[in-house]
Amino acid sequence: MRRIFAFIFCFLFSLSALAQNLDSVVIVGGAIGTIVSSQYAIYQSLVKRELKGWSTQETGTSVKLENQCGIETEFHLIGDYKRNYIMVGISNNSGEQVSLNFRKVKFVVNNSSHRYPGYSYQVTDELVNNGWWVLASIPLPNKEEFATYNDLKVEIPVIRSGKKKPCHIVTEFKRTGHYPKEEESYNVFEFMLDLGPSIAQSGKVRDLGVPNFIWGMNFNWYYSAKHGAGMAFQWEDGFNDSPYGYSSYGSIFSGDFHYTHRTFFKPKVSLNFEPGIGFQGVYSNYSCNSCGTGTNSTFMVDYRLMLQYAFADLNIADTSVMNYFMGAGIVHQYGFSGETEGSRLGLLFRLGFGF
Amino acid sequence: MKLLCLLFLASCSTYFPPIRGQYTLTTLKHFMISNMYVNPSNLREQNGFLIINYDVIVKNVDKESHDIDVEKSVIEISERSFPMECKRYHEHDEKFSMASGAQTRLICLARIRKSDFAISDYESILEIPLDKEIAKFVYLLRAEDFK
């Protein structure tokens, strides 16, 4: 059992590490003429898709090439399921060392208000030698706000060797359309621990006695903001007053594969409906006196209805992509045959994390 | 258990394609050019041919407009030149005029017969004519591609 828990922990930790890795702010830089993972970096960056809502007819992209302050720059607006970024490619052939002042990047929104990127403390200025290039992803304000932008001007201060005043690289993007899928932010993977009391039983399952506690694990994968699929395992522990003599160590176990429908009321609040099909059975550490002849593993259908609250904005503009949430709701299971035939209802409290 | 974790982490990093060139953002005399869109995994094989897609963004940084003819684009492998078909992204034409400050995207397609080459790594060079200048990009073909 200890090994299984260790494996599950390592698995989840690996997934979160992978997710964090894909989301670093400044990606990579290198010297022209050396073997560095340049195309690897570009490929990685474009895993975040170009925002169609800002692409032009001529290129099918949002790309902007500029030659300012003596250095060449390339800008793209890109995004993933969580948030949007400005990807900047900078090539310094000015003959001097320059410093890119990433901490003082400024966005001018709709020609009126100003915004600054929500960096983490890890982001620093970047020194770029002559002949070197840098790729960086600068996080933009959250998607909900970004959807209201029609014009975005970006200013990056550049300080050249021996100069006190910065020169500003400026480029401007204009929106060409709205794509709802680019304007919503959501978790793709969610892992949850469900705990709660059993509150009602009916049918033959009632003969087993009254289980008093539910605990379970649940995993969801979302292929869009609203729709997903997952699997869950659940135990209902401790039979009391069983006519068949089940001890308090007995439990009903169940597992399901389910569809998940998620409705967001607010960016942090969602209602999850998880109908599924699976199996269930009876497990007891003590031998029972007369367990009957029913099968120990039977077909069942179930659903969970959960209200979830995320502790942080799903699209908070820093380098962290993982967030935590809690929830509450009900689980309802119905077994079709055997000792667990009948329905069971329980309350669930949920703790989970997603990315 | 630690080994299992390490294996899992390692497996996450094994599906990335090999490097075939490097990021190039540069200015010629009248044009700025970038190969940001080259995807190293999109080299594919079809009926004994290697199909190479190369995608570049071009901007006219001169004060005047320029006539472009990319019909004579080539890929040079081991000192032999092979024609490459380049077209504008939206208009699908090979000859066009670029106004001052205009940006466009060129999508190039090269077909290389595998049997014409020994199994080896080759540093090929893609050449795209832009008015009186030529944009050049290095593209690494690997011995595995010719097997």
Short mmCIF file of C-alpha atoms in Angstrom, two decimals, chain A residues 51-321:
data_model
loop_
_atom_site.label_atom_id
_atom_site.label_comp_id
_atom_site.label_asym_id
_atom_site.label_seq_id
_atom_site.Cartn_x
_atom_site.Cartn_y
_atom_site.Cartn_z
CA LEU A 51 -4.35 33.64 -30.93
CA LYS A 52 -6.61 33.55 -33.97
CA GLY A 53 -8.47 36.59 -32.71
CA TRP A 54 -5.38 38.70 -33.43
CA SER A 55 -4.08 37.07 -36.60
CA THR A 56 -3.92 38.94 -39.88
CA GLN A 57 -5.15 37.70 -43.24
CA GLU A 58 -1.71 38.09 -44.85
CA THR A 59 0.15 35.73 -42.52
CA GLY A 60 -2.53 33.81 -40.63
CA THR A 61 -0.64 34.79 -37.48
CA SER A 62 -0.28 37.74 -35.16
CA VAL A 63 3.43 38.07 -35.95
CA LYS A 64 5.09 41.51 -35.91
CA LEU A 65 8.66 41.99 -37.04
CA GLU A 66 10.35 45.16 -35.85
CA ASN A 67 13.81 46.67 -36.09
CA GLN A 68 14.10 49.21 -33.31
CA CYS A 69 16.81 50.40 -30.91
CA GLY A 70 19.31 48.67 -33.17
CA ILE A 71 17.95 45.19 -32.45
CA GLU A 72 15.60 42.90 -34.33
CA THR A 73 12.45 41.72 -32.61
CA GLU A 74 9.63 39.34 -33.40
CA PHE A 75 6.36 39.40 -31.46
CA HIS A 76 3.53 36.87 -31.36
CA LEU A 77 0.38 36.70 -29.28
CA ILE A 78 0.04 33.13 -28.08
CA GLY A 79 -2.07 31.30 -25.54
CA ASP A 80 -2.85 27.98 -23.97
CA TYR A 81 -5.88 26.75 -22.03
CA LYS A 82 -4.87 28.82 -19.00
CA ARG A 83 -3.62 32.21 -20.12
CA ASN A 84 -2.15 34.31 -22.90
CA TYR A 85 1.35 35.54 -23.52
CA ILE A 86 3.37 37.79 -25.78
CA MET A 87 6.18 35.73 -27.18
CA VAL A 88 9.19 37.85 -28.03
CA GLY A 89 12.13 36.77 -30.15
CA ILE A 90 15.03 39.18 -29.91
CA SER A 91 18.16 39.04 -32.02
CA ASN A 92 20.94 41.45 -31.12
CA ASN A 93 23.19 42.32 -34.06
CA SER A 94 23.75 45.91 -32.94
CA GLY A 95 27.44 45.44 -32.19
CA GLU A 96 26.81 46.23 -28.50
CA GLN A 97 25.59 44.47 -25.42
CA VAL A 98 22.01 45.41 -24.55
CA SER A 99 19.87 44.89 -21.47
CA LEU A 100 16.21 44.02 -21.96
CA ASN A 101 14.27 45.54 -19.11
CA PHE A 102 11.63 42.82 -18.72
CA ARG A 103 10.60 44.13 -15.31
CA LYS A 104 9.40 47.37 -16.91
CA VAL A 105 7.45 46.05 -19.87
CA LYS A 106 4.30 48.11 -20.34
CA PHE A 107 1.03 47.31 -22.11
CA VAL A 108 -1.14 50.14 -23.42
CA VAL A 109 -4.68 48.81 -23.71
CA ASN A 110 -7.24 50.22 -26.14
CA ASN A 111 -5.11 53.38 -26.36
CA SER A 112 -6.14 54.39 -22.86
CA SER A 113 -5.26 52.30 -19.79
CA HIS A 114 -1.88 50.86 -18.83
CA ARG A 115 -1.15 47.36 -17.57
CA TYR A 116 2.06 45.61 -16.49
CA PRO A 117 2.78 41.87 -16.62
CA GLY A 118 2.14 39.88 -13.44
CA TYR A 119 5.61 38.45 -13.14
CA SER A 120 6.83 36.31 -10.34
CA TYR A 121 9.87 37.51 -8.39
CA GLN A 122 12.04 35.19 -10.50
CA VAL A 123 11.92 37.38 -13.59
CA THR A 124 14.92 39.62 -14.03
CA ASP A 125 16.36 41.80 -16.75
CA GLU A 126 18.14 39.99 -19.53
CA LEU A 127 21.59 40.86 -20.83
CA VAL A 128 22.02 40.04 -24.50
CA ASN A 129 25.46 40.09 -26.06
CA ASN A 130 26.06 41.08 -29.65
CA GLY A 131 25.21 38.10 -31.86
CA TRP A 132 22.97 36.49 -29.26
CA TRP A 133 19.24 35.93 -29.29
CA VAL A 134 16.59 35.49 -26.61
CA LEU A 135 13.09 34.05 -26.64
CA ALA A 136 10.72 35.12 -23.90
CA SER A 137 7.06 34.63 -23.05
CA ILE A 138 5.57 37.59 -21.20
CA PRO A 139 2.31 36.79 -19.40
CA LEU A 140 -0.69 38.94 -20.30
CA PRO A 141 -3.59 39.88 -18.01
CA ASN A 142 -6.18 37.15 -17.46
CA LYS A 143 -8.21 35.89 -20.40
CA GLU A 144 -11.48 37.36 -19.22
CA GLU A 145 -9.95 40.84 -19.22
CA PHE A 146 -7.94 40.20 -22.38
CA ALA A 147 -11.16 39.41 -24.24
CA THR A 148 -12.12 43.06 -23.85
CA TYR A 149 -8.97 44.30 -25.57
CA ASN A 150 -9.16 45.49 -29.16
CA ASP A 151 -5.83 47.23 -29.36
CA LEU A 152 -2.67 46.29 -27.53
CA LYS A 153 0.57 48.23 -27.59
CA VAL A 154 3.65 46.69 -26.03
CA GLU A 155 6.68 48.65 -24.86
CA ILE A 156 9.93 46.98 -23.84
CA PRO A 157 12.69 49.23 -22.51
CA VAL A 158 16.17 48.44 -23.82
CA ILE A 159 19.33 49.87 -22.30
CA ARG A 160 22.43 49.88 -24.47
CA SER A 161 25.98 49.86 -23.14
CA GLY A 162 27.08 53.28 -21.98
CA LYS A 163 23.61 54.82 -22.29
CA LYS A 164 21.64 55.98 -19.25
CA LYS A 165 18.25 56.47 -20.88
CA PRO A 166 16.42 53.43 -22.23
CA CYS A 167 15.24 53.13 -25.80
CA HIS A 168 11.76 51.58 -26.15
CA ILE A 169 10.84 48.80 -28.55
CA VAL A 170 7.18 49.40 -29.36
CA THR A 171 4.78 47.24 -31.32
CA GLU A 172 1.03 47.32 -31.71
CA PHE A 173 -1.52 44.53 -32.20
CA LYS A 174 -5.08 44.97 -33.36
CA ARG A 175 -7.86 42.44 -32.77
CA THR A 176 -9.35 40.90 -35.91
CA GLY A 177 -12.03 38.70 -34.33
CA HIS A 178 -13.38 36.93 -31.26
CA TYR A 179 -13.00 33.19 -30.65
CA PRO A 180 -14.80 32.05 -27.48
CA LYS A 181 -12.41 29.13 -26.95
CA GLU A 182 -9.51 31.57 -26.71
CA GLU A 183 -11.29 33.61 -24.11
CA GLU A 184 -11.88 31.01 -21.40
CA SER A 185 -9.43 29.64 -18.89
CA TYR A 186 -9.68 26.25 -17.22
CA ASN A 187 -7.84 23.32 -15.67
CA VAL A 188 -7.13 20.39 -17.97
CA PHE A 189 -6.24 17.92 -15.21
CA GLU A 190 -7.84 17.76 -11.81
CA PHE A 191 -7.06 15.35 -8.97
CA MET A 192 -9.40 15.16 -6.02
CA LEU A 193 -9.88 13.57 -2.63
CA ASP A 194 -13.54 13.08 -1.69
CA LEU A 195 -14.66 12.54 1.91
CA GLY A 196 -18.08 12.52 3.56
CA PRO A 197 -20.84 10.70 5.42
CA SER A 198 -23.16 8.11 3.93
CA ILE A 199 -26.67 9.42 4.42
CA ALA A 200 -29.18 6.96 2.89
CA GLN A 201 -29.49 3.44 1.49
CA SER A 202 -32.38 1.61 -0.14
CA GLY A 203 -32.96 -1.77 -1.76
CA LYS A 204 -31.03 -4.93 -0.99
CA VAL A 205 -27.89 -2.97 -0.19
CA ARG A 206 -29.66 -1.84 2.97
CA ASP A 207 -29.44 -5.43 4.30
CA LEU A 208 -25.67 -5.04 4.54
CA GLY A 209 -26.14 -2.49 7.28
CA VAL A 210 -25.52 1.22 7.21
CA PRO A 211 -22.08 2.35 6.06
CA ASN A 212 -21.03 5.45 7.91
CA PHE A 213 -18.22 7.07 5.96
CA ILE A 214 -17.20 7.58 2.32
CA TRP A 215 -13.74 8.29 1.06
CA GLY A 216 -12.53 8.24 -2.46
CA MET A 217 -10.18 9.50 -5.14
CA ASN A 218 -11.19 11.12 -8.39
CA PHE A 219 -9.40 12.18 -11.54
CA ASN A 220 -10.78 14.33 -14.34
CA TRP A 221 -9.34 15.25 -17.70
CA TYR A 222 -11.04 18.09 -19.56
CA TYR A 223 -10.84 18.35 -23.32
CA SER A 224 -12.60 21.71 -23.26
CA ALA A 225 -13.72 24.17 -20.61
CA LYS A 226 -17.05 22.37 -20.21
CA HIS A 227 -16.51 18.75 -21.12
CA GLY A 228 -14.25 16.06 -19.76
CA ALA A 229 -13.87 12.46 -18.72
CA GLY A 230 -12.49 10.79 -15.66
CA MET A 231 -12.47 7.93 -13.26
CA ALA A 232 -13.17 7.62 -9.56
CA PHE A 233 -12.72 5.06 -6.80
CA GLN A 234 -14.75 5.13 -3.64
CA TRP A 235 -14.99 3.21 -0.39
CA GLU A 236 -17.91 3.24 2.03
CA ASP A 237 -16.65 2.07 5.39
CA GLY A 238 -18.04 0.55 8.57
CA PHE A 239 -21.32 -1.40 8.47
CA ASN A 240 -23.47 -1.07 11.56
CA ASP A 241 -26.40 -3.36 12.44
CA SER A 242 -25.85 -5.76 9.57
CA PRO A 243 -28.18 -8.76 9.66
CA TYR A 244 -25.53 -10.73 7.78
CA GLY A 245 -22.94 -10.10 10.46
CA TYR A 246 -20.60 -7.80 8.58
CA SER A 247 -18.10 -6.30 10.96
CA SER A 248 -17.37 -2.62 11.24
CA TYR A 249 -14.33 -3.31 9.08
CA GLY A 250 -16.50 -4.12 6.12
CA SER A 251 -16.86 -1.77 3.19
CA ILE A 252 -18.48 -1.32 -0.18
CA PHE A 253 -15.98 -0.39 -2.83
CA SER A 254 -16.81 1.05 -6.21
CA GLY A 255 -15.08 2.39 -9.27
CA ASP A 256 -16.44 4.28 -12.23
CA PHE A 257 -15.59 5.86 -15.55
CA HIS A 258 -17.49 9.06 -15.95
CA TYR A 259 -18.23 11.97 -18.20
CA THR A 260 -17.81 15.41 -16.60
CA HIS A 261 -19.76 18.51 -17.38
CA ARG A 262 -18.46 21.70 -15.80
CA THR A 263 -20.38 24.97 -15.66
CA PHE A 264 -18.56 28.08 -14.50
CA PHE A 265 -20.69 30.65 -12.67
CA LYS A 266 -17.68 32.80 -11.92
CA PRO A 267 -14.02 32.27 -12.85
CA LYS A 268 -13.47 30.61 -9.47
CA VAL A 269 -16.81 28.83 -8.99
CA SER A 270 -18.07 25.87 -10.98
CA LEU A 271 -20.75 23.19 -10.80
CA ASN A 272 -19.54 19.73 -11.80
CA PHE A 273 -21.89 16.95 -12.89
CA GLU A 274 -20.19 13.56 -13.22
CA PRO A 275 -22.45 10.72 -14.40
CA GLY A 276 -20.68 7.39 -14.82
CA ILE A 277 -20.84 3.62 -15.05
CA GLY A 278 -18.71 1.12 -13.18
CA PHE A 279 -18.63 -1.74 -10.72
CA GLN A 280 -19.08 -2.19 -7.02
CA GLY A 281 -18.56 -4.96 -4.48
CA VAL A 282 -18.36 -5.86 -0.83
CA TYR A 283 -15.19 -6.27 1.16
CA SER A 284 -14.84 -7.44 4.77
CA ASN A 285 -11.77 -8.15 6.83
CA TYR A 286 -13.73 -10.55 9.04
CA SER A 287 -15.52 -13.57 7.65
CA CYS A 288 -19.23 -13.03 7.78
CA ASN A 289 -21.72 -15.51 9.19
CA SER A 290 -24.05 -15.70 6.24
CA CYS A 291 -23.04 -13.49 3.42
CA GLY A 292 -25.72 -14.75 1.07
CA THR A 293 -25.14 -15.92 -2.46
CA GLY A 294 -24.97 -12.58 -4.20
CA THR A 295 -22.04 -11.70 -6.37
CA ASN A 296 -19.35 -9.56 -4.85
CA SER A 297 -18.76 -7.41 -7.91
CA THR A 298 -21.68 -5.95 -9.83
CA PHE A 299 -22.53 -3.35 -12.40
CA MET A 300 -23.61 0.07 -11.19
CA VAL A 301 -24.36 3.59 -12.39
CA ASP A 302 -23.62 6.69 -10.41
CA TYR A 303 -23.31 10.44 -10.51
CA ARG A 304 -21.69 13.17 -8.46
CA LEU A 305 -22.95 16.72 -8.31
CA MET A 306 -20.34 19.04 -6.85
CA LEU A 307 -20.02 22.77 -6.35
CA GLN A 308 -16.35 23.73 -6.54
CA TYR A 309 -14.47 26.82 -5.46
CA ALA A 310 -10.89 27.52 -6.56
CA PHE A 311 -8.61 29.22 -4.05
CA ALA A 312 -6.87 31.22 -6.79
CA ASP A 313 -7.81 32.59 -10.19
CA LEU A 314 -7.35 29.86 -12.75
CA ASN A 315 -5.51 32.26 -15.01
CA ILE A 316 -3.47 34.23 -12.52
CA ALA A 317 -0.68 35.87 -14.47
CA ASP A 318 2.44 34.48 -12.85
CA THR A 319 4.62 31.47 -13.49
CA SER A 320 2.54 29.05 -11.44
CA VAL A 321 0.02 26.96 -13.32
#
